[in-house]
Short mmCIF file of C-alpha atoms in Angstrom, two decimals:
data_model
loop_
_atom_site.label_atom_id
_atom_site.label_comp_id
_atom_site.label_asym_id
_atom_site.label_seq_id
_atom_site.Cartn_x
_atom_site.Cartn_y
_atom_site.Cartn_z
CA MET V 30 93.40 107.31 119.69
CA LYS V 31 94.31 110.94 119.13
CA LEU V 32 95.96 111.62 115.76
CA GLY V 33 98.31 114.50 115.04
CA PHE V 34 100.57 115.99 112.39
CA SER V 35 103.80 117.93 112.96
CA ARG V 36 106.59 119.55 110.93
CA ALA V 37 109.08 119.47 113.80
CA LYS V 38 112.70 118.38 113.43
CA LEU V 39 113.70 114.98 114.77
CA GLU V 40 115.29 116.34 117.94
CA GLU V 41 112.24 118.55 118.66
CA VAL V 42 109.58 115.84 118.73
CA GLU V 43 108.23 115.29 122.25
CA THR V 44 106.87 111.76 122.50
CA ASP V 45 107.35 108.46 124.31
CA VAL V 46 108.80 106.77 121.23
CA LEU V 47 109.88 108.20 117.88
CA VAL V 48 109.82 105.69 115.01
CA LEU V 49 112.59 106.07 112.41
CA PRO V 50 112.33 103.94 109.23
CA MET V 51 115.82 102.75 108.27
CA PHE V 52 116.99 101.04 105.07
CA GLU V 53 119.43 98.16 104.71
CA ASP V 54 120.96 100.01 101.73
CA GLU V 55 120.92 103.34 103.60
CA ASP V 56 122.73 106.10 101.70
CA GLN V 57 124.67 107.75 104.48
CA THR V 58 125.59 110.67 102.22
CA SER V 59 121.97 111.65 101.59
CA SER V 60 120.31 114.72 103.08
CA SER V 61 117.66 112.45 104.61
CA PHE V 62 120.28 110.51 106.54
CA ALA V 63 122.10 113.70 107.49
CA ALA V 64 118.93 114.90 109.26
CA LEU V 65 118.85 111.67 111.29
CA LYS V 66 122.57 111.80 112.01
CA ASP V 67 122.57 115.43 113.13
CA GLY V 68 119.28 115.20 115.01
CA SER V 69 120.43 112.18 117.01
CA GLU V 70 123.94 113.49 117.71
CA ASN V 71 125.41 110.74 115.48
CA LEU V 72 123.68 108.02 117.51
CA VAL V 73 121.85 106.52 114.51
CA ALA V 74 125.07 106.33 112.50
CA GLU V 75 126.84 104.59 115.39
CA VAL V 76 124.11 101.94 115.62
CA LEU V 77 124.43 101.20 111.90
CA GLN V 78 128.21 101.04 112.15
CA SER V 79 127.95 98.53 115.01
CA ARG V 80 126.05 96.12 112.68
CA GLU V 81 123.72 95.25 115.56
CA PHE V 82 120.95 96.65 113.39
CA ARG V 83 121.09 96.49 109.59
CA GLY V 84 117.74 97.91 108.50
CA LYS V 85 116.32 94.64 107.21
CA LEU V 86 112.55 94.37 107.13
CA GLY V 87 111.34 93.04 110.47
CA GLU V 88 114.35 94.28 112.48
CA PHE V 89 114.02 96.95 115.12
CA TYR V 90 116.39 98.61 117.60
CA LEU V 91 115.11 100.51 120.63
CA ILE V 92 117.31 103.30 122.01
CA PRO V 93 116.18 104.54 125.44
CA ARG V 94 116.84 108.09 126.66
CA PRO V 95 118.73 109.34 123.57
CA PRO V 96 120.90 112.39 124.40
CA LYS V 97 119.74 115.86 123.27
CA VAL V 98 116.53 114.42 121.81
CA LYS V 99 113.17 115.26 123.36
CA ALA V 100 111.70 111.85 122.53
CA LYS V 101 112.09 109.39 125.43
CA ARG V 102 113.05 106.60 123.02
CA LEU V 103 114.15 106.22 119.41
CA LEU V 104 112.85 103.13 117.64
CA LEU V 105 114.82 102.24 114.52
CA CYS V 106 112.64 100.08 112.27
CA GLY V 107 114.01 98.08 109.37
CA ALA V 108 112.31 99.11 106.13
CA GLY V 109 114.26 96.82 103.79
CA LYS V 110 115.54 98.05 100.43
CA GLN V 111 114.99 101.74 99.85
CA ARG V 112 114.13 101.27 96.17
CA VAL V 113 111.10 99.12 97.03
CA TYR V 114 110.01 101.07 100.10
CA ASP V 115 106.32 101.91 99.89
CA ALA V 116 103.27 102.54 102.07
CA ASN V 117 102.63 98.82 102.39
CA THR V 118 106.15 98.32 103.82
CA LEU V 119 105.53 101.06 106.37
CA ARG V 120 102.19 99.54 107.33
CA GLN V 121 103.82 96.14 107.70
CA PHE V 122 106.72 97.14 109.93
CA MET V 123 104.52 99.34 112.09
CA SER V 124 102.14 96.47 112.82
CA THR V 125 104.78 93.78 113.34
CA THR V 126 107.10 95.96 115.42
CA PHE V 127 104.47 97.21 117.84
CA ALA V 128 102.94 93.75 118.10
CA LYS V 129 106.38 92.54 119.24
CA LEU V 130 106.61 95.37 121.77
CA ARG V 131 103.21 94.75 123.35
CA GLN V 132 104.63 94.63 126.86
CA ILE V 133 105.90 98.23 126.75
CA ASN V 134 103.47 101.01 127.60
CA PHE V 135 104.44 103.69 125.09
CA GLY V 136 101.47 106.03 125.50
CA LYS V 137 102.48 108.45 122.74
CA VAL V 138 104.05 107.46 119.42
CA ALA V 139 105.46 109.62 116.62
CA VAL V 140 106.51 108.42 113.16
CA PHE V 141 109.25 110.34 111.35
CA ASP V 142 108.66 110.57 107.59
CA ARG V 143 111.77 109.61 105.63
CA GLY V 144 110.27 110.55 102.26
CA GLY V 145 110.14 108.36 99.19
CA VAL V 146 106.43 107.74 99.72
CA ASP V 147 103.61 110.23 99.25
CA ALA V 148 103.13 111.82 102.68
CA ASP V 149 99.38 111.22 102.71
CA ALA V 150 99.83 107.52 101.90
CA ALA V 151 102.66 107.18 104.42
CA ALA V 152 100.64 108.79 107.22
CA CYS V 153 97.64 106.55 106.50
CA ALA V 154 99.81 103.43 106.37
CA ALA V 155 101.42 104.31 109.69
CA VAL V 156 98.02 104.74 111.33
CA GLU V 157 96.69 101.48 109.92
CA GLY V 158 99.80 99.52 110.88
CA LEU V 159 99.79 100.82 114.44
CA ILE V 160 96.08 100.19 115.03
CA MET V 161 96.40 96.69 113.56
CA ALA V 162 99.06 96.06 116.23
CA LEU V 163 96.72 97.27 118.97
CA TYR V 164 94.25 94.46 118.37
CA ASP V 165 94.28 92.00 121.27
CA PRO V 166 94.06 88.38 120.05
CA GLU V 167 94.55 87.04 123.58
CA GLU V 168 91.16 87.94 125.06
CA TYR V 169 90.57 84.45 126.48
CA LYS V 170 93.88 84.39 128.36
CA THR V 171 93.63 85.06 132.08
CA SER V 172 97.30 85.99 132.51
CA ASN V 173 100.45 87.03 130.62
CA ARG V 174 98.55 89.29 128.24
CA GLY V 175 100.56 92.08 126.65
CA THR V 176 98.16 94.69 125.36
CA PRO V 177 99.78 97.96 124.20
CA ARG V 178 98.24 101.16 125.51
CA ILE V 179 98.84 103.88 122.96
CA SER V 180 96.71 107.00 123.24
CA GLU V 181 98.28 109.28 120.63
CA MET V 182 100.08 109.01 117.27
CA THR V 183 101.75 111.91 115.48
CA PHE V 184 103.05 111.83 111.92
CA VAL V 185 106.11 114.05 111.51
CA SER V 186 106.95 115.23 107.99
CA SER V 187 108.57 118.12 106.17
CA ALA V 188 106.36 117.52 103.12
CA LYS V 189 104.30 120.46 101.88
CA VAL V 190 100.86 119.09 102.72
CA LYS V 191 97.83 120.76 104.22
CA ARG V 192 97.46 119.87 107.88
CA ASP V 193 93.67 119.54 107.77
CA ARG V 194 93.79 117.31 104.69
CA ILE V 195 96.38 114.91 106.08
CA LEU V 196 94.53 114.68 109.42
CA GLN V 197 91.32 113.91 107.53
CA LYS V 198 93.06 111.10 105.65
CA MET V 199 94.59 109.78 108.88
CA GLU V 200 91.12 109.68 110.44
CA ARG V 201 89.87 107.68 107.45
CA ALA V 202 92.78 105.27 107.94
CA ARG V 203 91.86 104.93 111.61
CA ILE V 204 88.31 103.94 110.67
CA LEU V 205 89.53 101.37 108.14
CA ALA V 206 91.97 99.84 110.62
CA GLU V 207 89.45 99.71 113.45
CA CYS V 208 86.87 98.08 111.18
CA THR V 209 89.51 95.57 110.08
CA ASN V 210 90.13 94.78 113.75
CA PHE V 211 86.37 94.41 114.22
CA ALA V 212 86.36 91.76 111.51
CA ARG V 213 89.44 90.08 113.01
CA HIS V 214 87.69 89.87 116.36
CA LEU V 215 84.62 88.19 114.87
CA ILE V 216 86.70 85.74 112.83
CA ASN V 217 88.75 84.75 115.88
CA GLN V 218 85.68 83.85 117.93
CA PRO V 219 85.32 80.07 118.31
CA GLY V 220 82.33 78.10 117.09
CA ASN V 221 80.83 77.82 120.58
CA ILE V 222 80.73 81.63 120.81
CA ILE V 223 79.71 82.65 117.28
CA ASN V 224 77.09 80.66 115.40
CA PRO V 225 74.67 81.82 112.66
CA LEU V 226 72.20 83.21 115.20
CA VAL V 227 74.88 85.18 117.03
CA LEU V 228 76.42 86.43 113.78
CA ALA V 229 72.99 87.70 112.73
CA GLN V 230 72.65 89.54 116.05
CA LYS V 231 76.10 91.09 115.58
CA ALA V 232 74.90 92.31 112.18
CA ARG V 233 71.74 93.80 113.75
CA ASP V 234 73.85 95.63 116.33
CA LEU V 235 76.14 96.95 113.61
CA ALA V 236 73.19 98.11 111.51
CA LYS V 237 71.60 99.93 114.45
CA GLU V 238 74.89 101.64 115.30
CA GLY V 239 75.54 102.70 111.69
CA GLY V 240 72.02 103.62 110.66
CA LEU V 241 71.79 100.78 108.12
CA LYS V 242 68.69 98.88 107.13
CA ILE V 243 68.76 95.17 107.84
CA ASP V 244 66.62 92.14 107.17
CA VAL V 245 67.45 88.66 108.50
CA LEU V 246 65.78 85.70 106.81
CA ASP V 247 65.14 82.67 108.97
CA GLU V 248 64.88 79.02 107.96
CA LYS V 249 61.16 79.20 107.16
CA GLN V 250 61.53 82.27 104.96
CA MET V 251 64.45 80.73 103.05
CA ARG V 252 62.47 77.55 102.50
CA GLN V 253 59.57 79.58 101.10
CA LYS V 254 61.96 81.28 98.67
CA GLY V 255 63.47 77.98 97.58
CA MET V 256 67.00 78.49 98.95
CA ASN V 257 67.58 74.77 99.17
CA ALA V 258 71.31 74.84 98.40
CA LEU V 259 71.90 76.98 101.48
CA LEU V 260 69.47 74.99 103.62
CA SER V 261 71.04 71.68 102.61
CA VAL V 262 74.36 72.69 104.20
CA ALA V 263 72.65 73.64 107.47
CA LYS V 264 70.73 70.36 107.80
CA GLY V 265 73.38 68.64 109.91
CA SER V 266 73.52 71.31 112.61
CA SER V 267 71.21 71.90 115.56
CA VAL V 268 71.72 75.65 114.99
CA PRO V 269 69.48 77.04 112.23
CA PRO V 270 70.91 79.11 109.34
CA ARG V 271 70.38 82.80 108.68
CA LEU V 272 70.59 85.01 105.60
CA ILE V 273 71.60 88.57 106.49
CA VAL V 274 70.74 91.42 104.11
CA MET V 275 72.09 94.84 105.08
CA ARG V 276 71.59 98.05 103.07
CA TYR V 277 73.43 101.38 102.85
CA ARG V 278 72.02 104.26 100.83
CA PRO V 279 73.85 107.56 100.16
CA LEU V 280 72.69 110.67 101.91
CA ALA V 281 70.10 112.75 100.11
CA GLY V 282 71.67 115.64 98.23
CA MET V 283 74.93 113.86 97.41
CA LYS V 284 76.21 114.34 93.88
CA ARG V 285 75.40 111.45 91.56
CA LYS V 286 79.04 110.75 90.62
CA HIS V 287 78.99 106.97 91.21
CA ARG V 288 75.28 106.24 91.09
CA GLN V 289 75.34 105.48 87.38
CA ARG V 290 77.04 102.19 88.26
CA GLY V 291 73.94 101.00 90.09
CA PRO V 292 73.76 99.12 93.40
CA LEU V 293 76.78 97.11 94.55
CA ALA V 294 76.30 93.84 96.41
CA LEU V 295 78.97 92.50 98.76
CA VAL V 296 78.43 88.80 99.43
CA GLY V 297 80.38 87.04 102.20
CA LYS V 298 80.59 83.36 103.05
CA GLY V 299 79.56 82.88 106.68
CA VAL V 300 80.24 79.29 107.70
CA THR V 301 80.70 79.80 111.43
CA PHE V 302 82.32 76.38 111.75
CA ASP V 303 83.12 73.86 109.05
CA THR V 304 83.70 70.21 109.91
CA GLY V 305 83.26 69.22 106.28
CA GLY V 306 79.96 67.51 107.07
CA ILE V 307 79.69 63.85 106.08
CA SER V 308 82.83 64.38 103.94
CA LEU V 309 84.61 64.99 107.24
CA LYS V 310 87.82 67.00 107.32
CA PRO V 311 91.01 65.60 108.90
CA ALA V 312 91.39 66.45 112.58
CA GLN V 313 94.66 68.29 112.00
CA SER V 314 94.09 72.07 112.07
CA MET V 315 90.31 71.70 112.11
CA GLU V 316 90.25 74.27 114.91
CA GLU V 317 91.09 76.86 112.27
CA MET V 318 87.70 76.24 110.65
CA LYS V 319 86.20 78.84 112.99
CA ALA V 320 87.71 81.20 110.38
CA ASP V 321 85.49 79.85 107.60
CA LYS V 322 83.31 82.89 108.31
CA ALA V 323 86.14 85.27 107.31
CA GLY V 324 84.37 86.39 104.13
CA ALA V 325 81.20 87.27 106.04
CA CYS V 326 83.17 89.10 108.72
CA ALA V 327 85.10 91.05 106.07
CA VAL V 328 81.79 92.20 104.60
CA LEU V 329 80.50 93.18 108.06
CA GLY V 330 83.71 95.11 108.73
CA ALA V 331 83.39 96.83 105.36
CA MET V 332 79.76 97.78 106.04
CA LYS V 333 80.78 99.20 109.42
CA ALA V 334 83.33 101.42 107.65
CA ILE V 335 80.91 102.29 104.84
CA ALA V 336 78.39 103.56 107.39
CA LYS V 337 81.04 105.94 108.73
CA LEU V 338 82.75 107.00 105.48
CA LYS V 339 79.55 107.30 103.42
CA PRO V 340 80.49 106.54 99.80
CA ASN V 341 78.17 107.95 97.15
CA ARG V 342 76.77 104.62 96.01
CA GLU V 343 74.02 102.26 97.09
CA ILE V 344 75.59 99.18 98.67
CA PHE V 345 74.07 96.12 100.21
CA ALA V 346 75.53 93.09 101.92
CA VAL V 347 74.22 89.55 101.56
CA ILE V 348 75.64 87.09 104.09
CA PRO V 349 74.57 83.44 104.14
CA SER V 350 75.46 81.95 107.52
CA VAL V 351 75.42 78.25 108.44
CA GLU V 352 77.23 75.67 110.49
CA ASN V 353 78.44 72.62 108.52
CA MET V 354 78.16 69.60 110.82
CA PRO V 355 77.85 65.81 110.41
CA SER V 356 74.75 64.17 111.87
CA GLY V 357 71.87 61.87 111.00
CA THR V 358 70.10 64.78 109.33
CA ALA V 359 73.12 66.09 107.38
CA GLN V 360 73.13 66.17 103.58
CA ARG V 361 74.84 63.20 101.94
CA PRO V 362 77.17 62.86 98.96
CA GLY V 363 74.88 62.01 96.07
CA ASP V 364 71.97 64.18 97.22
CA VAL V 365 70.40 66.55 94.68
CA VAL V 366 69.04 69.99 95.65
CA LYS V 367 67.23 72.69 93.73
CA SER V 368 68.79 76.11 94.29
CA PHE V 369 67.12 79.52 94.55
CA SER V 370 67.94 80.16 90.89
CA GLY V 371 66.08 77.01 89.87
CA LYS V 372 69.23 75.12 88.88
CA THR V 373 69.71 71.66 90.35
CA ILE V 374 72.95 70.60 92.04
CA GLU V 375 74.31 67.14 92.74
CA ILE V 376 76.23 67.07 96.03
CA THR V 377 79.42 65.09 95.43
CA ASN V 378 81.36 66.51 98.37
CA THR V 379 79.71 67.98 101.46
CA ASP V 380 82.97 69.80 102.27
CA ALA V 381 82.41 71.94 99.17
CA GLU V 382 79.68 73.72 101.11
CA GLY V 383 80.74 77.34 100.69
CA ARG V 384 79.83 77.42 97.03
CA LEU V 385 76.38 76.01 97.86
CA ILE V 386 75.44 78.78 100.28
CA LEU V 387 77.01 81.38 97.98
CA ALA V 388 75.02 80.06 95.01
CA ASP V 389 71.74 81.02 96.66
CA ALA V 390 73.17 84.27 98.07
CA LEU V 391 74.54 85.39 94.68
CA ALA V 392 71.28 84.62 92.90
CA TYR V 393 69.38 86.48 95.63
CA ALA V 394 71.69 89.50 95.34
CA ARG V 395 70.94 89.56 91.63
CA ARG V 396 67.20 89.34 92.37
CA LEU V 397 67.52 92.32 94.73
CA GLY V 398 68.80 94.43 91.85
CA ALA V 399 72.59 94.39 92.15
CA ALA V 400 74.34 95.95 89.15
CA GLU V 401 77.68 94.61 90.38
CA ILE V 402 78.44 91.76 92.77
CA VAL V 403 81.67 91.02 94.64
CA ASP V 404 81.77 87.90 96.77
CA ILE V 405 84.51 87.06 99.23
CA ALA V 406 85.07 83.63 100.73
CA THR V 407 87.54 81.20 102.25
CA LEU V 408 86.50 78.87 99.46
CA THR V 409 89.20 76.41 98.41
CA GLY V 410 92.37 74.80 99.65
CA ALA V 411 93.35 74.71 95.98
CA CYS V 412 93.75 78.51 96.04
CA VAL V 413 96.23 78.12 98.91
CA VAL V 414 98.17 75.60 96.84
CA ALA V 415 98.21 78.01 93.90
CA LEU V 416 99.01 81.28 95.68
CA GLY V 417 100.23 80.36 99.14
CA HIS V 418 99.66 82.85 101.93
CA VAL V 419 100.56 85.97 99.95
CA CYS V 420 97.76 86.74 97.48
CA ALA V 421 94.03 86.17 97.32
CA GLY V 422 92.65 84.66 94.14
CA LEU V 423 90.58 87.01 91.96
CA PHE V 424 88.11 85.72 89.38
CA SER V 425 85.89 88.04 87.36
CA SER V 426 83.53 88.06 84.42
CA ASN V 427 84.04 91.78 83.87
CA GLY V 428 87.31 93.53 82.97
CA ASP V 429 86.38 96.93 84.42
CA LEU V 430 85.25 95.40 87.70
CA ARG V 431 88.44 93.32 87.85
CA ASP V 432 90.68 96.34 87.25
CA ARG V 433 88.96 98.40 89.94
CA LEU V 434 89.35 95.56 92.43
CA LEU V 435 93.05 95.19 91.61
CA GLU V 436 93.52 98.92 92.16
CA SER V 437 91.53 98.75 95.41
CA GLY V 438 93.75 95.94 96.66
CA ARG V 439 96.86 97.92 95.73
CA ARG V 440 95.63 100.94 97.70
CA ALA V 441 94.69 98.77 100.67
CA GLY V 442 97.95 96.81 100.68
CA GLU V 443 96.03 93.56 100.16
CA LYS V 444 97.40 91.57 97.23
CA LEU V 445 95.06 90.07 94.63
CA TRP V 446 96.06 87.84 91.73
CA GLN V 447 93.78 87.10 88.80
CA LEU V 448 93.07 83.43 88.06
CA PRO V 449 91.29 82.06 84.96
CA LEU V 450 87.56 81.61 84.51
CA ASP V 451 87.57 79.91 81.09
CA ASP V 452 84.50 78.00 79.92
CA GLU V 453 86.54 74.79 79.76
CA TYR V 454 86.42 74.63 83.57
CA LYS V 455 82.67 74.07 83.34
CA LYS V 456 83.23 70.54 82.00
CA GLU V 457 84.46 69.26 85.36
CA ILE V 458 81.33 70.40 87.21
CA GLN V 459 78.83 68.81 84.81
CA SER V 460 76.62 66.19 86.42
CA GLU V 461 74.98 63.16 84.85
CA ILE V 462 71.83 63.53 86.95
CA ALA V 463 71.53 67.28 87.65
CA ASP V 464 72.38 70.62 86.07
CA MET V 465 75.77 70.56 87.78
CA LYS V 466 77.71 69.08 90.66
CA ASN V 467 79.33 71.01 93.48
CA SER V 468 82.87 69.69 93.12
CA GLY V 469 85.31 69.17 90.24
CA GLY V 470 88.67 67.43 90.26
CA ARG V 471 91.57 68.31 92.55
CA PRO V 472 93.75 70.01 89.89
CA GLY V 473 92.43 73.53 89.33
CA GLY V 474 89.99 73.27 92.21
CA ALA V 475 89.81 77.03 92.80
CA CYS V 476 88.89 77.56 89.14
CA TYR V 477 86.15 74.90 89.23
CA ALA V 478 84.68 76.51 92.34
CA ALA V 479 84.72 79.95 90.77
CA LYS V 480 83.13 78.60 87.59
CA PHE V 481 80.41 77.01 89.71
CA LEU V 482 79.64 80.39 91.30
CA HIS V 483 79.66 82.04 87.87
CA GLU V 484 76.60 79.96 86.98
CA PHE V 485 74.47 81.88 89.50
CA VAL V 486 75.15 85.51 88.54
CA GLY V 487 73.85 85.49 84.98
CA ASP V 488 75.06 88.51 83.03
CA THR V 489 75.58 90.67 86.14
CA ALA V 490 79.12 92.07 86.48
CA TRP V 491 80.69 89.86 89.14
CA ALA V 492 83.96 89.10 90.87
CA HIS V 493 84.93 86.41 93.34
CA LEU V 494 87.73 86.74 95.91
CA ASP V 495 89.06 83.43 97.25
CA ILE V 496 90.80 84.40 100.50
CA ALA V 497 91.48 80.89 101.78
CA GLY V 498 95.25 81.48 101.97
CA VAL V 499 95.23 84.97 103.46
CA ASP V 500 92.47 84.86 106.08
CA LEU V 501 94.92 83.97 108.85
CA PHE V 502 98.46 85.13 109.65
CA LYS V 503 100.53 82.06 108.82
CA ASP V 504 104.10 83.33 109.23
CA GLU V 505 105.37 81.60 112.37
CA THR V 506 108.03 84.28 112.84
CA SER V 507 105.46 87.09 112.85
CA PRO V 508 103.96 88.33 116.14
CA LEU V 509 100.63 88.85 114.34
CA LYS V 510 98.49 85.79 115.00
CA GLY V 511 94.97 84.68 114.22
CA ALA V 512 92.68 86.41 111.73
CA SER V 513 94.08 88.97 109.29
CA GLY V 514 90.83 90.77 108.42
CA PHE V 515 91.83 90.54 104.75
CA GLY V 516 89.33 92.16 102.43
CA VAL V 517 87.81 94.85 104.65
CA ARG V 518 89.98 97.67 103.33
CA THR V 519 89.90 96.42 99.72
CA LEU V 520 86.09 96.28 99.68
CA VAL V 521 85.81 99.77 101.18
CA GLU V 522 88.31 101.22 98.70
CA PHE V 523 86.32 99.59 95.90
CA CYS V 524 83.16 101.41 97.02
CA PHE V 525 84.85 104.73 96.22
CA LEU V 526 86.11 103.80 92.72
#
């Protein structure tokens, strides 16, 4: 997609569709509204007066062939309350609106800056929102697909910004959005298409394309290293597990600004399909368990962006990938396994498998020399109960790491909410026959899972993102369906802090 920046007046913008953010509490005496009113020959004011469009978030009103305006269409987009309008709102209505209008071939799109948000942030949000809408979740349909074909987007603003700088930031936003869509595509692939072997090959392809180093451990190598927690989950499947290790190193000659922090490890849960194993899940909504690899795919999407954006820090990804299936060879409730760290684990619930594969991956990341570790996983239904489908749960043993992640999420428009990691949660995962068990009680389940993971990072600065409630778009009224790609942009932003 070609990206552009213009300082033209509303009526001067030549494009197929000109997007105008509108507020439900629009001040019609403001200079900003006057520019819309004059530029559209009072057309915008007439639409508001008709009450057919009120500016509420999610509303849009398409005006074809507006008089005395060079744009072929005006698209009024509801931006909600003006006092809470921000870049995230702009990103949201761009993605939802253009996803709704998939059947229309716009070609060229321009977004008119209404102010109130830093122009750089607004331009980036507009790019991200539009590209998120371009993702096609209907690839397996043979008919009635509505894929938008947009070749150019221009951001129109009167703000005093340098053209080259804003275009550079828009290009960065394009990379982040495309890498988010890459992750969404992988997450959406069903279990018969993506398994641990295929996911490992996707990682190899990504590494080759981005100039990253990669090492993929097979079952024999993991057994030699003692990764029995990970291997125990894979026992029930005919498809063997893989552990993917991908490395990015800064270019020689870069300033050492962030290198004092040491290597950063991004660890992603890669369960390509989760039946629950012997502790079988209910049939209802089990098809969504193809998304239990969302953490791994978010890390792959982040590494794809990192290879292009080149942060000044050593970063490596560790992705344990398995299929959790019931069979005569599957692990049983009551089994005891010895993890890579040497700690023994009693299996009380085979559906608490994510923390088992992450336990070995986290300990391995520490062994590889990580100074900081961030893991991301669709880990617990309890986190969905706690936070719904709005925020991901954030647990951390380090205040500085936590604060940088919260800021990264804010910049990315991906909401994180800190949950507790108190030592009292350790009581519920104590085992009578092993060092610990893999499941606590139902109340506080997300906290017990996080505390379990905490046992495998030692004194390394660590944070855990439970994305179980935000990995899929769950709003039935939204045109955005399937995987959200949550975490890609947050992880990349974190690499630059």
